[in-house]
Coordinates of C-alpha atoms in Angstrom, one line a residue:
A1 CA 10.9 -0.9 -0.4
G2 CA 10.2 -4.7 0.3
L3 CA 6.6 -4.3 0.6
V4 CA 5.9 -2.2 -2.3
R5 CA 3.9 -3.7 -5.1
I6 CA 2.9 -2.3 -8.9
G7 CA -0.1 -0.1 -8.5
D8 CA 1.0 1.1 -4.9
V9 CA 1.3 4.8 -4.3
I10 CA 3.6 6.3 -1.5
A11 CA 2.8 9.9 -0.9
L12 CA 5.5 11.9 0.6
E13 CA 4.3 15.1 2.4
G14 CA 6.3 18.0 4.3
G15 CA 7.6 21.5 3.8
L16 CA 10.6 22.5 1.9
G17 CA 13.8 21.0 2.8
A18 CA 12.1 18.3 5.2
G19 CA 13.6 15.1 3.3
K20 CA 11.2 14.2 1.0
T21 CA 13.3 13.7 -1.9
T22 CA 16.0 11.9 0.6
L23 CA 13.2 9.6 1.5
A24 CA 12.3 8.6 -2.0
R25 CA 15.9 8.0 -2.9
G26 CA 16.0 5.7 0.0
I27 CA 13.1 3.7 -1.1
L28 CA 14.7 3.7 -4.8
E29 CA 17.8 2.6 -3.3
G30 CA 16.2 -0.1 -1.6
L31 CA 14.5 -1.2 -4.9
G32 CA 17.8 -1.7 -6.2
L33 CA 19.0 1.8 -7.6
E34 CA 22.7 2.2 -7.5
E35 CA 23.1 5.6 -8.5
E36 CA 21.6 8.5 -6.9
A37 CA 18.4 9.5 -8.0
P38 CA 18.1 12.9 -9.5
S39 CA 15.2 15.2 -8.0
P40 CA 12.5 15.3 -10.3
S41 CA 11.7 19.1 -9.4
F42 CA 12.0 20.1 -12.9
A43 CA 11.2 17.1 -15.1
I44 CA 8.0 16.2 -12.8
V45 CA 8.1 12.8 -13.5
Q46 CA 11.2 10.8 -13.3
P47 CA 10.6 7.0 -14.5
Y48 CA 13.0 4.0 -13.6
D49 CA 12.6 0.6 -15.0
I50 CA 13.9 -2.9 -14.5
P51 CA 16.8 -3.9 -14.4
E52 CA 17.9 -0.8 -12.5
V53 CA 15.1 -1.4 -10.0
R54 CA 13.2 -4.6 -9.1
L55 CA 10.0 -3.1 -10.2
P56 CA 9.1 0.3 -12.5
V57 CA 8.8 2.9 -10.5
A58 CA 7.7 6.8 -11.3
H59 CA 9.1 9.3 -9.0
V60 CA 6.9 12.4 -9.2
D61 CA 7.4 15.9 -8.0
L62 CA 4.1 18.0 -8.0
Y63 CA 5.8 21.2 -6.2
R64 CA 5.5 23.2 -9.5
L65 CA 1.8 22.1 -10.3
D66 CA -0.4 25.0 -9.3
G67 CA -3.6 22.9 -9.2
P68 CA -4.9 19.7 -9.7
E69 CA -6.0 20.9 -13.1
E70 CA -2.5 20.8 -14.2
A71 CA -2.0 17.3 -13.4
G72 CA -4.0 15.7 -16.1
E73 CA -1.2 15.9 -19.0
L74 CA 1.1 13.9 -16.5
A75 CA -1.3 10.9 -16.7
L76 CA -0.1 9.5 -13.3
G77 CA -3.1 7.2 -13.2
D78 CA -1.7 5.3 -16.1
Y79 CA 1.6 4.6 -14.2
L80 CA -0.5 2.7 -11.8
M81 CA -1.1 -0.1 -14.2
D82 CA 2.5 -1.1 -14.3
S83 CA 4.5 0.9 -11.8
L84 CA 4.8 2.1 -8.1
L85 CA 4.2 5.9 -7.9
I86 CA 6.4 7.9 -5.2
V87 CA 4.9 11.2 -5.0
E88 CA 6.2 14.3 -3.6
W89 CA 3.8 16.9 -2.6
P90 CA 0.8 15.1 -3.1
E91 CA -1.4 17.7 -1.7
R92 CA -1.1 19.8 -4.8
L93 CA -3.9 17.4 -6.2
G94 CA -6.3 17.9 -3.3
D95 CA -6.8 15.7 -0.2
D96 CA -9.0 13.1 -1.8
I97 CA -6.8 11.4 -4.2
W98 CA -5.1 8.1 -3.9
P99 CA -7.0 7.1 -0.5
D100 CA -4.9 4.1 -0.5
A101 CA -1.8 5.7 -0.5
L102 CA 0.9 5.1 2.1
R103 CA 1.5 8.5 3.5
F104 CA 4.6 9.9 5.2
H105 CA 4.7 13.3 6.6
I106 CA 8.2 14.6 7.4
A107 CA 8.0 17.6 10.1
I108 CA 11.1 19.7 10.7
E109 CA 11.4 20.0 14.8
P110 CA 12.5 23.3 16.2
D111 CA 16.0 21.6 16.6
G112 CA 16.2 20.7 13.1
A113 CA 15.6 16.9 13.8
R114 CA 13.1 15.3 11.5
R115 CA 9.7 13.6 12.6
L116 CA 8.4 11.0 10.3
T117 CA 4.6 10.2 10.6
A118 CA 3.1 7.2 8.7
R119 CA -0.6 7.1 7.9
V120 CA -1.2 3.4 6.7
P121 CA -4.4 2.9 5.0
G122 CA -6.5 -0.5 5.0
A123 CA -4.9 -1.6 1.7
W124 CA -1.3 -1.5 3.6
T125 CA -2.4 -2.9 7.0
E126 CA -1.3 -6.3 6.4
R127 CA 2.1 -5.7 4.6
W128 CA 2.7 -3.1 7.2
S129 CA 2.2 -5.5 10.1
Q130 CA 5.4 -7.3 8.5
I131 CA 7.7 -4.5 9.6

């Protein structure tokens, strides 16, 4: 949360129940959100604004979308002008969207543990090295 900037996208990938919303809640908490963030499953986009977080955030859950054509009405690109996007189920929009997104994949291991894998694009390399 300390490394994010307006215009960033954090893409959260993984199956049902993997922990995408839990990870998003942790990022939001790191940005200052004091109450538990609701899952945006039904609203699709849950915005947060200053002062409840240190920078504007749009938490997006694309699970209910059937395809990229349904995303046009959400105007997600508009959020990038003044917000951070945290997107669950980004693959619903295709593999080529947001090439500069920091991508986290959460896999459920056979013993129930979670494996978190990060794909760090060039736009994040310098910031990521600060961790």
